[in-house]
């Protein structure tokens, strides 16, 4: 009976040491927000090299860094570069209402037409986080169409 009690106590202590799951302070927005335009693959797809930062356990860190890089690539297409999709303050204000939902992992995956298999760069940061960099092909045509249907962008003659 004492042995069972010891094991139960150990299990409770270990569960308490695991701590709460890390909550991203910026919600679904990318932490890194570092990306560069590589090429226009087609009229509707851009190749973007983006960085992502992840924290947590070894495997969790890698998954979180890749998801952050995906978000950074989509963020670049929306806000940065020489020809972002959101060009004026009115569009940015309308987008702000659905920003968190838009950057959910399930939603951004539909805009990624291709993803580099490996990493261009993989660095362990001094604070034990992981920073990766890889290329993505973002379907900005589909993203533009979705933003028009959601009332964020106005229909324009192309």
Short mmCIF file of C-alpha atoms in Angstrom, two decimals:
data_model
loop_
_atom_site.label_atom_id
_atom_site.label_comp_id
_atom_site.label_asym_id
_atom_site.label_seq_id
_atom_site.Cartn_x
_atom_site.Cartn_y
_atom_site.Cartn_z
CA UNK A 1 0.00 0.00 0.00
CA UNK A 2 2.83 2.40 0.83
CA UNK A 3 4.45 1.72 -2.54
CA UNK A 4 1.25 2.64 -4.35
CA UNK A 5 1.03 5.85 -2.31
CA UNK A 6 4.64 6.73 -3.17
CA UNK A 7 4.02 6.21 -6.88
CA UNK A 8 0.81 8.23 -6.73
CA UNK A 9 2.63 11.07 -4.97
CA UNK A 10 5.47 10.97 -7.52
CA UNK A 11 2.99 11.08 -10.40
CA UNK A 12 1.19 14.07 -8.87
CA UNK A 13 4.48 15.91 -8.36
CA UNK A 14 5.62 15.19 -11.92
CA UNK A 15 2.31 16.39 -13.33
CA UNK A 16 2.70 19.61 -11.34
CA UNK A 17 6.25 20.14 -12.63
CA UNK A 18 5.11 19.95 -16.23
CA UNK A 19 3.53 23.40 -15.84
CA UNK A 20 0.91 25.00 -18.03
CA UNK A 21 1.16 24.96 -21.80
CA UNK A 22 2.92 28.07 -23.10
CA UNK A 23 0.42 30.61 -24.36
CA UNK A 24 1.55 32.74 -27.28
CA UNK A 25 1.39 36.38 -26.13
CA UNK A 26 0.53 37.58 -29.64
CA UNK A 27 -2.16 34.94 -30.21
CA UNK A 28 -2.04 33.57 -33.73
CA UNK A 29 0.11 36.37 -35.13
CA UNK A 30 3.69 35.40 -36.06
CA UNK A 31 6.37 36.01 -33.48
CA UNK A 32 9.21 36.36 -35.97
CA UNK A 33 7.67 38.49 -38.75
CA UNK A 34 10.93 38.19 -40.69
CA UNK A 35 10.48 37.35 -44.35
CA UNK A 36 11.80 38.29 -47.77
CA UNK A 37 10.36 38.08 -51.25
CA UNK A 38 12.22 35.57 -53.42
CA UNK A 39 10.28 35.45 -56.69
CA UNK A 40 6.90 35.65 -58.31
CA UNK A 41 6.35 32.03 -59.29
CA UNK A 42 3.16 32.87 -61.20
CA UNK A 43 0.69 35.78 -61.27
CA UNK A 44 -1.03 34.28 -58.20
CA UNK A 45 1.87 32.71 -56.27
CA UNK A 46 4.86 34.29 -54.54
CA UNK A 47 7.87 32.44 -53.18
CA UNK A 48 8.76 33.89 -49.78
CA UNK A 49 11.62 32.93 -47.46
CA UNK A 50 10.42 33.32 -43.87
CA UNK A 51 11.78 32.78 -40.36
CA UNK A 52 9.95 31.22 -37.45
CA UNK A 53 10.66 30.96 -33.73
CA UNK A 54 9.61 28.08 -31.49
CA UNK A 55 9.86 27.25 -27.80
CA UNK A 56 9.08 24.29 -25.59
CA UNK A 57 10.29 20.70 -25.74
CA UNK A 58 12.50 19.45 -28.56
CA UNK A 59 9.72 18.32 -30.92
CA UNK A 60 7.27 21.05 -29.86
CA UNK A 61 9.95 23.69 -30.53
CA UNK A 62 10.41 22.47 -34.10
CA UNK A 63 6.66 22.34 -34.86
CA UNK A 64 6.07 25.78 -33.37
CA UNK A 65 9.00 27.28 -35.33
CA UNK A 66 7.67 25.90 -38.63
CA UNK A 67 4.15 27.17 -37.89
CA UNK A 68 5.56 30.58 -36.98
CA UNK A 69 7.51 30.67 -40.27
CA UNK A 70 4.30 29.85 -42.16
CA UNK A 71 2.53 32.69 -40.37
CA UNK A 72 5.44 35.02 -41.14
CA UNK A 73 5.23 34.19 -44.86
CA UNK A 74 1.49 34.93 -44.92
CA UNK A 75 2.06 38.08 -42.82
CA UNK A 76 4.61 39.24 -45.40
CA UNK A 77 2.11 38.81 -48.24
CA UNK A 78 -0.49 40.82 -46.31
CA UNK A 79 1.56 43.67 -44.81
CA UNK A 80 5.13 43.84 -46.08
CA UNK A 81 7.14 44.05 -49.26
CA UNK A 82 6.65 46.34 -52.23
CA UNK A 83 3.14 45.08 -53.12
CA UNK A 84 1.27 43.93 -49.96
CA UNK A 85 -2.37 42.89 -50.18
CA UNK A 86 -3.43 45.32 -47.44
CA UNK A 87 -2.41 48.72 -48.77
CA UNK A 88 -4.36 51.33 -46.80
CA UNK A 89 -5.55 51.97 -43.25
CA UNK A 90 -9.20 51.14 -44.01
CA UNK A 91 -8.28 47.66 -45.27
CA UNK A 92 -6.04 47.09 -42.25
CA UNK A 93 -8.83 48.14 -39.87
CA UNK A 94 -11.33 45.79 -41.54
CA UNK A 95 -8.78 42.97 -41.45
CA UNK A 96 -8.01 43.54 -37.74
CA UNK A 97 -11.45 42.17 -36.83
CA UNK A 98 -10.63 38.75 -38.30
CA UNK A 99 -6.85 38.76 -37.91
CA UNK A 100 -6.59 36.14 -35.13
CA UNK A 101 -8.85 33.70 -36.94
CA UNK A 102 -7.09 34.34 -40.26
CA UNK A 103 -3.68 33.40 -38.81
CA UNK A 104 -4.89 30.11 -37.32
CA UNK A 105 -2.77 27.18 -38.51
CA UNK A 106 -5.66 25.51 -40.35
CA UNK A 107 -6.51 28.69 -42.25
CA UNK A 108 -3.00 29.67 -43.35
CA UNK A 109 -2.29 26.15 -44.62
CA UNK A 110 -4.77 26.64 -47.45
CA UNK A 111 -2.64 29.52 -48.78
CA UNK A 112 0.62 27.55 -48.81
CA UNK A 113 0.97 25.95 -52.22
CA UNK A 114 4.47 24.58 -51.57
CA UNK A 115 6.90 24.38 -48.66
CA UNK A 116 10.64 23.73 -48.72
CA UNK A 117 11.38 20.29 -47.29
CA UNK A 118 14.48 21.24 -45.28
CA UNK A 119 15.56 24.44 -43.62
CA UNK A 120 17.70 27.20 -45.12
CA UNK A 121 18.80 27.94 -41.58
CA UNK A 122 18.31 26.34 -38.17
CA UNK A 123 19.71 28.14 -35.11
CA UNK A 124 19.34 27.60 -31.37
CA UNK A 125 18.88 30.98 -29.73
CA UNK A 126 20.54 31.85 -26.38
CA UNK A 127 17.16 31.69 -24.61
CA UNK A 128 16.80 28.00 -25.67
CA UNK A 129 14.30 28.79 -28.41
CA UNK A 130 14.73 27.58 -31.98
CA UNK A 131 14.80 29.83 -35.05
CA UNK A 132 14.36 28.29 -38.48
CA UNK A 133 14.17 29.70 -41.98
CA UNK A 134 12.61 28.09 -45.02
CA UNK A 135 10.91 28.97 -48.30
CA UNK A 136 7.17 28.88 -48.96
CA UNK A 137 5.06 29.47 -52.05
CA UNK A 138 2.05 31.54 -51.00
CA UNK A 139 -1.11 31.61 -53.13
CA UNK A 140 -1.80 35.35 -52.95
CA UNK A 141 -4.53 35.02 -55.59
CA UNK A 142 -6.59 32.79 -53.32
CA UNK A 143 -5.79 35.01 -50.33
CA UNK A 144 -6.95 38.10 -52.26
CA UNK A 145 -10.18 36.35 -53.31
CA UNK A 146 -10.90 35.31 -49.71
CA UNK A 147 -10.27 38.85 -48.43
CA UNK A 148 -12.60 40.26 -51.09
CA UNK A 149 -15.33 37.78 -50.12
CA UNK A 150 -14.91 38.73 -46.45
CA UNK A 151 -15.25 42.43 -47.26
CA UNK A 152 -11.68 43.38 -46.36
CA UNK A 153 -10.54 44.24 -49.89
CA UNK A 154 -12.55 45.99 -52.58
CA UNK A 155 -12.98 44.34 -55.97
CA UNK A 156 -10.51 45.82 -58.44
CA UNK A 157 -10.01 45.45 -62.16
CA UNK A 158 -6.89 43.38 -62.66
#
